C-alpha atoms as an extended CHARMM CRD file, in Angstrom:
* protein
*
       303  EXT
         1         1  MET       CA             73.1000000000       70.7250000000      118.9350000000  PROA      1               0.0000000000
         2         2  ASP       CA             69.8110000000       72.5820000000      118.3900000000  PROA      2               0.0000000000
         3         3  GLU       CA             67.2440000000       71.5050000000      115.7930000000  PROA      3               0.0000000000
         4         4  VAL       CA             68.0680000000       74.3890000000      113.4350000000  PROA      4               0.0000000000
         5         5  ALA       CA             71.7540000000       73.4320000000      113.5110000000  PROA      5               0.0000000000
         6         6  ARG       CA             70.8690000000       69.8280000000      112.6060000000  PROA      6               0.0000000000
         7         7  ARG       CA             68.9180000000       70.9950000000      109.5800000000  PROA      7               0.0000000000
         8         8  LEU       CA             71.7230000000       73.3450000000      108.5660000000  PROA      8               0.0000000000
         9         9  LYS       CA             74.3900000000       70.6440000000      108.8840000000  PROA      9               0.0000000000
        10        10  ALA       CA             72.5180000000       68.6050000000      106.2700000000  PROA      10              0.0000000000
        11        11  TYR       CA             73.6240000000       71.1590000000      103.6700000000  PROA      11              0.0000000000
        12        12  GLU       CA             77.3390000000       70.5290000000      104.2160000000  PROA      12              0.0000000000
        13        13  GLY       CA             78.8780000000       69.0440000000      101.0890000000  PROA      13              0.0000000000
        14        14  ARG       CA             76.0460000000       70.1600000000       98.8220000000  PROA      14              0.0000000000
        15        15  PRO       CA             76.9300000000       72.2340000000       95.7470000000  PROA      15              0.0000000000
        16        16  ALA       CA             76.5370000000       76.0020000000       95.7570000000  PROA      16              0.0000000000
        17        17  ALA       CA             77.5000000000       76.3720000000       92.0770000000  PROA      17              0.0000000000
        18        18  VAL       CA             78.0610000000       73.7420000000       89.4030000000  PROA      18              0.0000000000
        19        19  ALA       CA             79.9600000000       74.1540000000       86.1340000000  PROA      19              0.0000000000
        20        20  GLY       CA             80.1020000000       77.9210000000       86.5220000000  PROA      20              0.0000000000
        21        21  VAL       CA             81.7780000000       79.8560000000       83.7220000000  PROA      21              0.0000000000
        22        22  GLY       CA             83.4390000000       83.2360000000       84.0890000000  PROA      22              0.0000000000
        23        23  ARG       CA             81.5000000000       86.0280000000       82.3960000000  PROA      23              0.0000000000
        24        24  ASP       CA             84.6660000000       87.1620000000       80.6020000000  PROA      24              0.0000000000
        25        25  PRO       CA             88.0770000000       85.6380000000       79.9160000000  PROA      25              0.0000000000
        26        26  VAL       CA             90.9720000000       86.9210000000       81.9910000000  PROA      26              0.0000000000
        27        27  ASN       CA             91.7620000000       90.2240000000       80.2950000000  PROA      27              0.0000000000
        28        28  ALA       CA             94.2630000000       93.0710000000       80.3610000000  PROA      28              0.0000000000
        29        29  PRO       CA             91.7720000000       95.9520000000       80.9030000000  PROA      29              0.0000000000
        30        30  MET       CA             90.4000000000       94.3560000000       84.0920000000  PROA      30              0.0000000000
        31        31  ILE       CA             93.9470000000       93.7290000000       85.3290000000  PROA      31              0.0000000000
        32        32  ARG       CA             94.8220000000       97.3770000000       84.6380000000  PROA      32              0.0000000000
        33        33  HSD       CA             91.7280000000       98.6820000000       86.4540000000  PROA      33              0.0000000000
        34        34  TRP       CA             92.4700000000       96.4420000000       89.4520000000  PROA      34              0.0000000000
        35        35  CYS       CA             96.1160000000       97.5420000000       89.6660000000  PROA      35              0.0000000000
        36        36  GLU       CA             95.1600000000      101.2140000000       89.3900000000  PROA      36              0.0000000000
        37        37  ALA       CA             92.5530000000      100.8560000000       92.1460000000  PROA      37              0.0000000000
        38        38  MET       CA             95.0060000000       99.0230000000       94.4120000000  PROA      38              0.0000000000
        39        39  GLY       CA             97.9990000000      101.1820000000       93.5650000000  PROA      39              0.0000000000
        40        40  ASP       CA             99.9160000000       98.0500000000       92.5210000000  PROA      40              0.0000000000
        41        41  THR       CA            102.6690000000       98.8940000000       90.0220000000  PROA      41              0.0000000000
        42        42  GLY       CA            104.1850000000       95.3910000000       89.8850000000  PROA      42              0.0000000000
        43        43  PRO       CA            105.8760000000       94.7790000000       86.5070000000  PROA      43              0.0000000000
        44        44  ALA       CA            104.4930000000       91.2180000000       86.3430000000  PROA      44              0.0000000000
        45        45  TYR       CA            101.0250000000       92.6300000000       85.6130000000  PROA      45              0.0000000000
        46        46  ARG       CA            102.0410000000       94.6110000000       82.5000000000  PROA      46              0.0000000000
        47        47  GLY       CA            103.3390000000       93.8440000000       79.0450000000  PROA      47              0.0000000000
        48        48  PRO       CA            102.9640000000       90.9070000000       76.6360000000  PROA      48              0.0000000000
        49        49  ASP       CA            103.7480000000       88.2620000000       79.2800000000  PROA      49              0.0000000000
        50        50  ALA       CA            101.5060000000       89.7810000000       81.9600000000  PROA      50              0.0000000000
        51        51  VAL       CA             99.7480000000       87.6540000000       84.5540000000  PROA      51              0.0000000000
        52        52  ALA       CA             96.7750000000       88.6150000000       86.6680000000  PROA      52              0.0000000000
        53        53  PRO       CA             97.4130000000       89.5740000000       90.3190000000  PROA      53              0.0000000000
        54        54  PRO       CA             96.7220000000       86.3980000000       92.3370000000  PROA      54              0.0000000000
        55        55  THR       CA             94.2840000000       88.2330000000       94.6110000000  PROA      55              0.0000000000
        56        56  MET       CA             92.0210000000       88.8100000000       91.5830000000  PROA      56              0.0000000000
        57        57  LEU       CA             91.1130000000       85.1110000000       91.7370000000  PROA      57              0.0000000000
        58        58  GLN       CA             87.4980000000       85.7450000000       92.7490000000  PROA      58              0.0000000000
        59        59  ALA       CA             87.0380000000       88.6310000000       90.3010000000  PROA      59              0.0000000000
        60        60  TRP       CA             86.9460000000       86.2530000000       87.3220000000  PROA      60              0.0000000000
        61        61  THR       CA             84.1160000000       84.2150000000       88.8690000000  PROA      61              0.0000000000
        62        62  MET       CA             81.7170000000       87.0300000000       89.7290000000  PROA      62              0.0000000000
        63        63  GLY       CA             78.4190000000       86.9910000000       87.8910000000  PROA      63              0.0000000000
        64        64  GLY       CA             77.4110000000       90.6130000000       88.2910000000  PROA      64              0.0000000000
        65        65  LEU       CA             73.8540000000       91.6710000000       89.0700000000  PROA      65              0.0000000000
        66        66  SER       CA             72.3690000000       88.9680000000       86.8420000000  PROA      66              0.0000000000
        67        67  GLY       CA             74.2450000000       86.1540000000       88.5850000000  PROA      67              0.0000000000
        68        68  HSD       CA             75.4390000000       82.8350000000       87.1200000000  PROA      68              0.0000000000
        69        69  ARG       CA             73.2730000000       80.1920000000       85.5230000000  PROA      69              0.0000000000
        70        70  GLY       CA             75.3830000000       77.5110000000       87.2060000000  PROA      70              0.0000000000
        71        71  ARG       CA             74.2890000000       78.5470000000       90.7100000000  PROA      71              0.0000000000
        72        72  ALA       CA             72.7430000000       75.6380000000       92.6350000000  PROA      72              0.0000000000
        73        73  GLY       CA             69.5790000000       75.8950000000       94.7160000000  PROA      73              0.0000000000
        74        74  ALA       CA             71.0700000000       74.4280000000       97.9010000000  PROA      74              0.0000000000
        75        75  TYR       CA             72.7860000000       77.6570000000       98.9350000000  PROA      75              0.0000000000
        76        76  ASP       CA             69.5900000000       79.6850000000       98.4980000000  PROA      76              0.0000000000
        77        77  GLU       CA             67.6890000000       77.0640000000      100.5060000000  PROA      77              0.0000000000
        78        78  LEU       CA             70.2910000000       77.2840000000      103.2740000000  PROA      78              0.0000000000
        79        79  LEU       CA             70.0160000000       81.0740000000      103.4550000000  PROA      79              0.0000000000
        80        80  ALA       CA             66.2070000000       80.8650000000      103.4430000000  PROA      80              0.0000000000
        81        81  LEU       CA             66.3120000000       78.4310000000      106.3640000000  PROA      81              0.0000000000
        82        82  LEU       CA             68.5530000000       80.8390000000      108.2710000000  PROA      82              0.0000000000
        83        83  ASP       CA             66.1700000000       83.7000000000      107.5340000000  PROA      83              0.0000000000
        84        84  GLU       CA             63.2410000000       81.6190000000      108.8210000000  PROA      84              0.0000000000
        85        85  SER       CA             65.1350000000       80.9470000000      112.0450000000  PROA      85              0.0000000000
        86        86  GLY       CA             65.5030000000       84.7030000000      112.6420000000  PROA      86              0.0000000000
        87        87  CYS       CA             69.0480000000       85.0450000000      111.2800000000  PROA      87              0.0000000000
        88        88  THR       CA             68.1180000000       87.7880000000      108.8450000000  PROA      88              0.0000000000
        89        89  SER       CA             71.3350000000       89.8150000000      108.9680000000  PROA      89              0.0000000000
        90        90  VAL       CA             74.5990000000       88.9090000000      107.2720000000  PROA      90              0.0000000000
        91        91  VAL       CA             78.2030000000       90.0300000000      107.4720000000  PROA      91              0.0000000000
        92        92  ALA       CA             81.2300000000       88.7030000000      105.6050000000  PROA      92              0.0000000000
        93        93  THR       CA             83.8790000000       87.6290000000      108.1180000000  PROA      93              0.0000000000
        94        94  ASP       CA             86.9160000000       86.4300000000      106.1690000000  PROA      94              0.0000000000
        95        95  CYS       CA             88.1980000000       84.6430000000      103.0910000000  PROA      95              0.0000000000
        96        96  GLU       CA             91.1200000000       82.3540000000      102.3290000000  PROA      96              0.0000000000
        97        97  GLN       CA             92.7220000000       81.9350000000       98.9300000000  PROA      97              0.0000000000
        98        98  GLU       CA             95.2500000000       79.4220000000       97.6270000000  PROA      98              0.0000000000
        99        99  TYR       CA             97.0110000000       80.0620000000       94.3050000000  PROA      99              0.0000000000
       100       100  LEU       CA             98.2390000000       77.0890000000       92.2860000000  PROA      100             0.0000000000
       101       101  ARG       CA             98.9870000000       78.6190000000       88.8890000000  PROA      101             0.0000000000
       102       102  PRO       CA             98.9870000000       82.1580000000       87.4890000000  PROA      102             0.0000000000
       103       103  LEU       CA             96.0760000000       83.3400000000       85.3710000000  PROA      103             0.0000000000
       104       104  ARG       CA             96.9300000000       85.0070000000       82.0570000000  PROA      104             0.0000000000
       105       105  PRO       CA             94.9230000000       87.1320000000       79.6250000000  PROA      105             0.0000000000
       106       106  GLY       CA             92.8250000000       84.8550000000       77.4570000000  PROA      106             0.0000000000
       107       107  ASP       CA             92.3240000000       82.1340000000       80.0890000000  PROA      107             0.0000000000
       108       108  GLU       CA             88.7150000000       80.9310000000       80.2680000000  PROA      108             0.0000000000
       109       109  VAL       CA             87.7990000000       80.3580000000       83.9250000000  PROA      109             0.0000000000
       110       110  THR       CA             85.3870000000       77.6910000000       85.1370000000  PROA      110             0.0000000000
       111       111  PHE       CA             84.4770000000       76.9480000000       88.7350000000  PROA      111             0.0000000000
       112       112  ASP       CA             82.4920000000       74.7980000000       91.1310000000  PROA      112             0.0000000000
       113       113  ALA       CA             81.4740000000       75.7790000000       94.6480000000  PROA      113             0.0000000000
       114       114  VAL       CA             80.4100000000       73.6840000000       97.6070000000  PROA      114             0.0000000000
       115       115  ILE       CA             78.9330000000       74.4600000000      101.0310000000  PROA      115             0.0000000000
       116       116  GLU       CA             81.9520000000       73.3130000000      102.9940000000  PROA      116             0.0000000000
       117       117  SER       CA             80.7550000000       73.8310000000      106.5640000000  PROA      117             0.0000000000
       118       118  VAL       CA             78.0620000000       75.3190000000      108.7830000000  PROA      118             0.0000000000
       119       119  SER       CA             79.0510000000       76.0240000000      112.3820000000  PROA      119             0.0000000000
       120       120  ASP       CA             77.1130000000       75.3170000000      115.5220000000  PROA      120             0.0000000000
       121       121  ARG       CA             75.1760000000       78.2790000000      116.8680000000  PROA      121             0.0000000000
       122       122  LYS       CA             77.5390000000       81.0640000000      117.9650000000  PROA      122             0.0000000000
       123       123  THR       CA             76.9740000000       84.2080000000      119.9810000000  PROA      123             0.0000000000
       124       124  THR       CA             78.9300000000       87.2910000000      118.9020000000  PROA      124             0.0000000000
       125       125  LYS       CA             78.7430000000       90.9900000000      119.7100000000  PROA      125             0.0000000000
       126       126  LEU       CA             76.6100000000       91.4300000000      116.5940000000  PROA      126             0.0000000000
       127       127  GLY       CA             74.1530000000       88.7230000000      117.6290000000  PROA      127             0.0000000000
       128       128  THR       CA             73.5740000000       84.9650000000      117.6040000000  PROA      128             0.0000000000
       129       129  GLY       CA             73.8500000000       82.9520000000      114.4140000000  PROA      129             0.0000000000
       130       130  TYR       CA             75.8440000000       80.5510000000      112.2660000000  PROA      130             0.0000000000
       131       131  PHE       CA             79.0660000000       80.7830000000      110.2710000000  PROA      131             0.0000000000
       132       132  VAL       CA             78.6740000000       79.4300000000      106.7320000000  PROA      132             0.0000000000
       133       133  THR       CA             81.7880000000       78.6080000000      104.6760000000  PROA      133             0.0000000000
       134       134  THR       CA             81.7510000000       77.9630000000      100.9320000000  PROA      134             0.0000000000
       135       135  ARG       CA             84.7320000000       76.6870000000       98.9340000000  PROA      135             0.0000000000
       136       136  MET       CA             85.1590000000       77.5380000000       95.2810000000  PROA      136             0.0000000000
       137       137  ASP       CA             87.5930000000       75.6750000000       93.0310000000  PROA      137             0.0000000000
       138       138  VAL       CA             88.7160000000       77.7580000000       90.0540000000  PROA      138             0.0000000000
       139       139  ARG       CA             89.9880000000       75.9490000000       86.9420000000  PROA      139             0.0000000000
       140       140  VAL       CA             91.4150000000       76.7270000000       83.5330000000  PROA      140             0.0000000000
       141       141  ASP       CA             91.1970000000       73.9570000000       80.9090000000  PROA      141             0.0000000000
       142       142  GLY       CA             90.3580000000       71.5280000000       83.6970000000  PROA      142             0.0000000000
       143       143  GLU       CA             93.4960000000       72.4010000000       85.6910000000  PROA      143             0.0000000000
       144       144  LEU       CA             92.9840000000       73.7130000000       89.2250000000  PROA      144             0.0000000000
       145       145  ALA       CA             94.2440000000       77.3030000000       89.3060000000  PROA      145             0.0000000000
       146       146  GLY       CA             93.1950000000       78.2760000000       92.8190000000  PROA      146             0.0000000000
       147       147  THR       CA             90.7990000000       77.8080000000       95.7060000000  PROA      147             0.0000000000
       148       148  HSD       CA             88.6870000000       80.5010000000       97.3530000000  PROA      148             0.0000000000
       149       149  ARG       CA             87.0120000000       79.9880000000      100.7360000000  PROA      149             0.0000000000
       150       150  PHE       CA             84.4750000000       82.5980000000      101.7720000000  PROA      150             0.0000000000
       151       151  ARG       CA             82.8800000000       82.7580000000      105.2230000000  PROA      151             0.0000000000
       152       152  ILE       CA             79.8190000000       84.7140000000      106.3350000000  PROA      152             0.0000000000
       153       153  LEU       CA             77.9370000000       85.0550000000      109.5920000000  PROA      153             0.0000000000
       154       154  LYS       CA             74.1470000000       84.8860000000      109.2790000000  PROA      154             0.0000000000
       155       155  TYR       CA             72.7720000000       86.1470000000      112.5790000000  PROA      155             0.0000000000
       156       156  ALA       CA             69.8430000000       87.5430000000      114.5220000000  PROA      156             0.0000000000
       157       157  PRO       CA             70.8940000000       91.0770000000      115.5750000000  PROA      157             0.0000000000
       158       158  ALA       CA             71.4210000000       91.4910000000      119.3000000000  PROA      158             0.0000000000
       159       159  ARG       CA             69.1430000000       93.9280000000      121.0740000000  PROA      159             0.0000000000
       160       160  ARG       CA             71.1140000000       96.9520000000      122.0600000000  PROA      160             0.0000000000
       161       161  THR       CA             70.4310000000       99.1520000000      125.0500000000  PROA      161             0.0000000000
       162       162  PRO       CA             71.2900000000      102.7790000000      124.3090000000  PROA      162             0.0000000000
       163       163  PRO       CA             74.1770000000      103.9390000000      126.5100000000  PROA      163             0.0000000000
       164       164  ALA       CA             73.3720000000      106.3550000000      129.3050000000  PROA      164             0.0000000000
       165       165  GLU       CA             75.8430000000      108.8300000000      127.8550000000  PROA      165             0.0000000000
       166       166  ARG       CA             77.4880000000      109.1940000000      124.4750000000  PROA      166             0.0000000000
       167       167  PRO       CA             80.5380000000      106.8820000000      124.2370000000  PROA      167             0.0000000000
       168       168  ARG       CA             83.8520000000      108.5740000000      123.7140000000  PROA      168             0.0000000000
       169       169  ARG       CA             85.4010000000      108.5500000000      120.2750000000  PROA      169             0.0000000000
       170       170  PRO       CA             88.0540000000      105.8390000000      119.8030000000  PROA      170             0.0000000000
       171       171  ARG       CA             91.5680000000      107.1830000000      120.0970000000  PROA      171             0.0000000000
       172       172  PRO       CA             94.2590000000      106.3520000000      117.5180000000  PROA      172             0.0000000000
       173       173  VAL       CA             97.0290000000      103.9560000000      118.4300000000  PROA      173             0.0000000000
       174       174  VAL       CA            100.1450000000      106.1040000000      118.7050000000  PROA      174             0.0000000000
       175       175  ASN       CA            103.5400000000      104.3880000000      118.5430000000  PROA      175             0.0000000000
       176       176  ARG       CA            107.1420000000      105.3560000000      117.8550000000  PROA      176             0.0000000000
       177       177  ASP       CA            106.6030000000      105.0330000000      114.0870000000  PROA      177             0.0000000000
       178       178  ASN       CA            103.6370000000      107.4120000000      113.8000000000  PROA      178             0.0000000000
       179       179  ALA       CA            103.9810000000      109.6950000000      116.8490000000  PROA      179             0.0000000000
       180       180  GLY       CA            105.2870000000      112.5370000000      114.6730000000  PROA      180             0.0000000000
       181       181  PHE       CA            102.1600000000      112.4830000000      112.5400000000  PROA      181             0.0000000000
       182       182  TRP       CA             99.8580000000      112.8560000000      115.5460000000  PROA      182             0.0000000000
       183       183  GLU       CA            102.0620000000      115.5560000000      117.0700000000  PROA      183             0.0000000000
       184       184  GLY       CA            101.6570000000      117.4590000000      113.8160000000  PROA      184             0.0000000000
       185       185  VAL       CA             97.8740000000      116.9880000000      113.8420000000  PROA      185             0.0000000000
       186       186  ALA       CA             97.7010000000      118.3120000000      117.4040000000  PROA      186             0.0000000000
       187       187  GLY       CA             99.4140000000      121.4570000000      116.1000000000  PROA      187             0.0000000000
       188       188  HSD       CA             97.0840000000      121.6270000000      113.0680000000  PROA      188             0.0000000000
       189       189  ARG       CA             99.8000000000      120.5060000000      110.6420000000  PROA      189             0.0000000000
       190       190  LEU       CA             99.3560000000      117.5810000000      108.2420000000  PROA      190             0.0000000000
       191       191  LEU       CA            102.8150000000      116.0520000000      107.9430000000  PROA      191             0.0000000000
       192       192  ILE       CA            103.8330000000      113.5430000000      105.2660000000  PROA      192             0.0000000000
       193       193  GLN       CA            106.9360000000      111.4050000000      105.5030000000  PROA      193             0.0000000000
       194       194  ARG       CA            109.5390000000      111.8610000000      102.7690000000  PROA      194             0.0000000000
       195       195  CYS       CA            112.3400000000      109.3940000000      102.1120000000  PROA      195             0.0000000000
       196       196  THR       CA            115.6900000000      111.1930000000      102.1400000000  PROA      196             0.0000000000
       197       197  GLY       CA            117.1120000000      108.4810000000       99.8850000000  PROA      197             0.0000000000
       198       198  CYS       CA            114.7710000000      108.6490000000       96.8970000000  PROA      198             0.0000000000
       199       199  GLY       CA            112.3880000000      111.4670000000       97.8190000000  PROA      199             0.0000000000
       200       200  THR       CA            109.2600000000      109.2860000000       97.7970000000  PROA      200             0.0000000000
       201       201  LEU       CA            106.3770000000      110.6000000000       99.8920000000  PROA      201             0.0000000000
       202       202  ARG       CA            104.4500000000      108.0520000000      101.9510000000  PROA      202             0.0000000000
       203       203  HSD       CA            101.4090000000      107.6720000000      104.1620000000  PROA      203             0.0000000000
       204       204  PRO       CA            100.7070000000      106.0550000000      106.5500000000  PROA      204             0.0000000000
       205       205  TRP       CA            103.9910000000      106.6020000000      108.3370000000  PROA      205             0.0000000000
       206       206  LEU       CA            106.4340000000      103.6920000000      108.1740000000  PROA      206             0.0000000000
       207       207  PRO       CA            109.8660000000      103.0140000000      109.7030000000  PROA      207             0.0000000000
       208       208  GLY       CA            111.4260000000      102.7280000000      106.2420000000  PROA      208             0.0000000000
       209       209  CYS       CA            110.8090000000      103.5310000000      102.5790000000  PROA      209             0.0000000000
       210       210  ASN       CA            108.7130000000      100.9760000000      100.7240000000  PROA      210             0.0000000000
       211       211  ALA       CA            110.1960000000      102.1850000000       97.4220000000  PROA      211             0.0000000000
       212       212  CYS       CA            113.9390000000      101.9740000000       98.0560000000  PROA      212             0.0000000000
       213       213  GLY       CA            114.2180000000      100.5600000000      101.5970000000  PROA      213             0.0000000000
       214       214  CYS       CA            116.0510000000      103.5690000000      103.0140000000  PROA      214             0.0000000000
       215       215  PRO       CA            115.4140000000      103.9620000000      106.7840000000  PROA      215             0.0000000000
       216       216  ASP       CA            116.0580000000      107.7310000000      106.8090000000  PROA      216             0.0000000000
       217       217  TRP       CA            113.3130000000      110.2870000000      106.3170000000  PROA      217             0.0000000000
       218       218  ASP       CA            112.1240000000      113.8110000000      106.9640000000  PROA      218             0.0000000000
       219       219  THR       CA            108.6850000000      115.4200000000      106.6190000000  PROA      219             0.0000000000
       220       220  VAL       CA            106.8790000000      117.8800000000      104.3920000000  PROA      220             0.0000000000
       221       221  GLU       CA            103.7490000000      119.7340000000      105.4130000000  PROA      221             0.0000000000
       222       222  ALA       CA            100.7620000000      118.9950000000      103.1820000000  PROA      222             0.0000000000
       223       223  SER       CA             98.6930000000      121.8400000000      101.8180000000  PROA      223             0.0000000000
       224       224  GLY       CA             95.5550000000      120.1240000000      103.0940000000  PROA      224             0.0000000000
       225       225  GLU       CA             93.9350000000      120.2050000000       99.6480000000  PROA      225             0.0000000000
       226       226  GLY       CA             92.6820000000      116.9490000000       98.1890000000  PROA      226             0.0000000000
       227       227  THR       CA             89.9320000000      115.0600000000       96.3750000000  PROA      227             0.0000000000
       228       228  VAL       CA             87.7890000000      112.0670000000       97.2270000000  PROA      228             0.0000000000
       229       229  TYR       CA             89.5470000000      109.1430000000       95.5210000000  PROA      229             0.0000000000
       230       230  SER       CA             87.0220000000      106.5830000000       96.7920000000  PROA      230             0.0000000000
       231       231  TYR       CA             84.4960000000      106.3280000000       99.6220000000  PROA      231             0.0000000000
       232       232  VAL       CA             82.0110000000      104.1320000000      101.4720000000  PROA      232             0.0000000000
       233       233  VAL       CA             78.8480000000      105.0910000000      103.3370000000  PROA      233             0.0000000000
       234       234  MET       CA             78.5960000000      103.3450000000      106.6920000000  PROA      234             0.0000000000
       235       235  HSD       CA             75.0930000000      102.1530000000      107.5950000000  PROA      235             0.0000000000
       236       236  HSD       CA             75.7100000000       98.9730000000      109.6130000000  PROA      236             0.0000000000
       237       237  PRO       CA             76.9410000000       97.7600000000      111.9960000000  PROA      237             0.0000000000
       238       238  PRO       CA             76.6820000000      100.7900000000      114.2930000000  PROA      238             0.0000000000
       239       239  PHE       CA             79.7640000000      101.7780000000      116.2870000000  PROA      239             0.0000000000
       240       240  PRO       CA             79.6990000000      103.6700000000      119.5650000000  PROA      240             0.0000000000
       241       241  ALA       CA             80.2770000000      107.4250000000      119.1720000000  PROA      241             0.0000000000
       242       242  PHE       CA             79.2870000000      107.3560000000      115.4790000000  PROA      242             0.0000000000
       243       243  GLU       CA             75.8230000000      108.0080000000      114.1020000000  PROA      243             0.0000000000
       244       244  PRO       CA             75.1870000000      106.2670000000      110.7660000000  PROA      244             0.0000000000
       245       245  PRO       CA             74.8800000000      106.8720000000      107.9330000000  PROA      245             0.0000000000
       246       246  TYR       CA             78.1530000000      108.7390000000      107.4010000000  PROA      246             0.0000000000
       247       247  ALA       CA             80.7650000000      108.8870000000      104.6650000000  PROA      247             0.0000000000
       248       248  VAL       CA             84.3100000000      107.5740000000      105.0520000000  PROA      248             0.0000000000
       249       249  GLY       CA             86.6080000000      108.6860000000      102.2630000000  PROA      249             0.0000000000
       250       250  LEU       CA             89.9310000000      107.6600000000      100.8150000000  PROA      250             0.0000000000
       251       251  ILE       CA             91.3580000000      111.1210000000      100.2160000000  PROA      251             0.0000000000
       252       252  GLU       CA             94.0620000000      111.7590000000       97.6530000000  PROA      252             0.0000000000
       253       253  LEU       CA             96.0740000000      114.7500000000       98.8180000000  PROA      253             0.0000000000
       254       254  ALA       CA             97.4550000000      117.2570000000       96.3430000000  PROA      254             0.0000000000
       255       255  GLU       CA            100.9020000000      115.8360000000       97.1270000000  PROA      255             0.0000000000
       256       256  GLY       CA             99.8410000000      112.4130000000       95.7740000000  PROA      256             0.0000000000
       257       257  VAL       CA             99.5110000000      110.2870000000       98.9150000000  PROA      257             0.0000000000
       258       258  ARG       CA             96.1720000000      108.9760000000      100.1710000000  PROA      258             0.0000000000
       259       259  MET       CA             94.6700000000      108.7840000000      103.6430000000  PROA      259             0.0000000000
       260       260  VAL       CA             91.3990000000      107.5900000000      105.1520000000  PROA      260             0.0000000000
       261       261  SER       CA             89.1900000000      110.0050000000      107.0710000000  PROA      261             0.0000000000
       262       262  ASN       CA             85.6260000000      111.2260000000      107.4680000000  PROA      262             0.0000000000
       263       263  VAL       CA             84.1120000000      113.4730000000      104.8060000000  PROA      263             0.0000000000
       264       264  VAL       CA             82.1090000000      116.3010000000      106.3900000000  PROA      264             0.0000000000
       265       265  GLY       CA             80.2670000000      119.3780000000      105.1790000000  PROA      265             0.0000000000
       266       266  ALA       CA             77.9160000000      117.5850000000      102.7820000000  PROA      266             0.0000000000
       267       267  PRO       CA             75.1450000000      114.9720000000      103.1420000000  PROA      267             0.0000000000
       268       268  TYR       CA             76.4780000000      111.4240000000      102.9520000000  PROA      268             0.0000000000
       269       269  ASP       CA             74.5060000000      110.7850000000       99.7460000000  PROA      269             0.0000000000
       270       270  LYS       CA             76.1160000000      113.7970000000       98.0150000000  PROA      270             0.0000000000
       271       271  VAL       CA             79.6890000000      112.5600000000       98.4260000000  PROA      271             0.0000000000
       272       272  ARG       CA             81.1940000000      111.4720000000       95.1230000000  PROA      272             0.0000000000
       273       273  ILE       CA             84.5300000000      110.5120000000       93.6210000000  PROA      273             0.0000000000
       274       274  GLY       CA             86.5200000000      113.5660000000       92.5700000000  PROA      274             0.0000000000
       275       275  LEU       CA             84.8370000000      115.8840000000       95.0950000000  PROA      275             0.0000000000
       276       276  PRO       CA             87.3330000000      118.5660000000       96.2440000000  PROA      276             0.0000000000
       277       277  VAL       CA             87.9550000000      118.6620000000       99.9840000000  PROA      277             0.0000000000
       278       278  ARG       CA             90.2180000000      120.4230000000      102.4430000000  PROA      278             0.0000000000
       279       279  VAL       CA             91.5790000000      119.2370000000      105.7680000000  PROA      279             0.0000000000
       280       280  GLU       CA             89.9630000000      120.5080000000      108.9430000000  PROA      280             0.0000000000
       281       281  TYR       CA             91.1160000000      119.7540000000      112.4800000000  PROA      281             0.0000000000
       282       282  MET       CA             88.2120000000      118.5640000000      114.6190000000  PROA      282             0.0000000000
       283       283  PRO       CA             88.5960000000      118.5980000000      118.4220000000  PROA      283             0.0000000000
       284       284  TYR       CA             86.8240000000      115.9920000000      120.5590000000  PROA      284             0.0000000000
       285       285  GLU       CA             86.8940000000      116.2160000000      124.3410000000  PROA      285             0.0000000000
       286       286  ASP       CA             86.4330000000      113.3870000000      126.8140000000  PROA      286             0.0000000000
       287       287  ALA       CA             87.7330000000      112.2690000000      130.2140000000  PROA      287             0.0000000000
       288       288  GLU       CA             91.2190000000      111.7430000000      128.7530000000  PROA      288             0.0000000000
       289       289  GLY       CA             91.4150000000      115.2760000000      127.3990000000  PROA      289             0.0000000000
       290       290  VAL       CA             91.1190000000      116.8650000000      123.9580000000  PROA      290             0.0000000000
       291       291  LEU       CA             91.5980000000      114.6310000000      120.9090000000  PROA      291             0.0000000000
       292       292  VAL       CA             92.2930000000      116.3810000000      117.5870000000  PROA      292             0.0000000000
       293       293  LEU       CA             91.5790000000      114.4540000000      114.3770000000  PROA      293             0.0000000000
       294       294  PRO       CA             92.0190000000      115.4650000000      110.7320000000  PROA      294             0.0000000000
       295       295  VAL       CA             88.7620000000      115.2800000000      108.7690000000  PROA      295             0.0000000000
       296       296  PHE       CA             88.0700000000      116.5380000000      105.2640000000  PROA      296             0.0000000000
       297       297  ARG       CA             85.4240000000      119.1570000000      104.6180000000  PROA      297             0.0000000000
       298       298  VAL       CA             83.8750000000      119.5070000000      101.1980000000  PROA      298             0.0000000000
       299       299  VAL       CA             85.0150000000      122.7270000000       99.5230000000  PROA      299             0.0000000000
       300       300  GLU       CA             82.2320000000      125.2920000000       99.7310000000  PROA      300             0.0000000000
       301       301  GLY       CA             79.8910000000      125.2110000000       96.7620000000  PROA      301             0.0000000000
       302       302  GLU       CA             80.8940000000      121.6660000000       95.7210000000  PROA      302             0.0000000000
       303       303  GLY       CA             78.6330000000      119.5880000000       98.0100000000  PROA      303             0.0000000000
C-alpha cells in the first residue's frame, strides 16, 4: 500500500455528515415533478394515501447550492488530500439503495453519512486514483427508512495520445427486437412500434407492450417533428469519434414517444428545453460501410 493510500484509509469510518436535516418535508409537489420527469404513472404516488417513489430517497437529503450545516469536515479533508496527490478529477461510478419503509408527504427526513471505504490505488481507462464510498442512513422519527451508498472515483487523468486517424463512430447494437427500427432508419424512415392490442406507441423497440403485455405489434412512421424534452452537454470524459462539447437531447416526438439523439444545427450552449427540431438522417462511412443515424436538427430560425 502506498503512503497516500495509508493516509486515505485513516478516513474510513469518519463522519461525512452528522444530524443532517432535509431542507423540506417529503411533499406532493416534488413527488409529482419527479414522476413527470421520469414518466412514472404509478397509482401509488398519487392521491391522499400517496407515497414517494423509493428511488427519490436521496432527493430528500440534498442541500442545494448552499449545502447542509450538518456536513462534517472529514469528507472535505479527504477530497483535499486526493487533490494534493494529483487526483483532481472526479466521476460518479455507482450507487446502491436499500428501502426499509415508504416515505409519505409530511415526513421530516434526517440523515447521517459516513466515509465507508477508500480503495487501494486503482488504474482505469480514465486514469489512476481511488474509489471513495460514502453511506448515508436516512431516518424518519428515528426509524431507519433507507440506506444510500454513493461511490466516486477521484483520479489523475491519464495522458492521452491523439489517434493517428479519426476513430470510427460506434455502431448501434442491432438484434432481433430492434432490427426493424434500424432498417427503417437506413431507408430514411423513423418507425415507432404500436401495440395491436391497446394501440400504445413505444420507443425503444421492445418484444412486448409494457402497457398491456400484448406481444403483437405493427409500426407507424413518425413525422420526424419533435421538441427537446431534456438535454445534457457533454464536456468530459471525451469519447473517440466525438468532439466535445456537444448536446445530447431527449427528444419528444410529435407522436408522444421520446428518443435520445444528438441535437445539431445550433451551438451547444443555445440548446434549450422546448426547442423545435426535426429528424435528419446523417450518414457516416468507415471500413464497415455506411452507417446512417437519426439526429435532430434545430428548426431553422429557432437556434
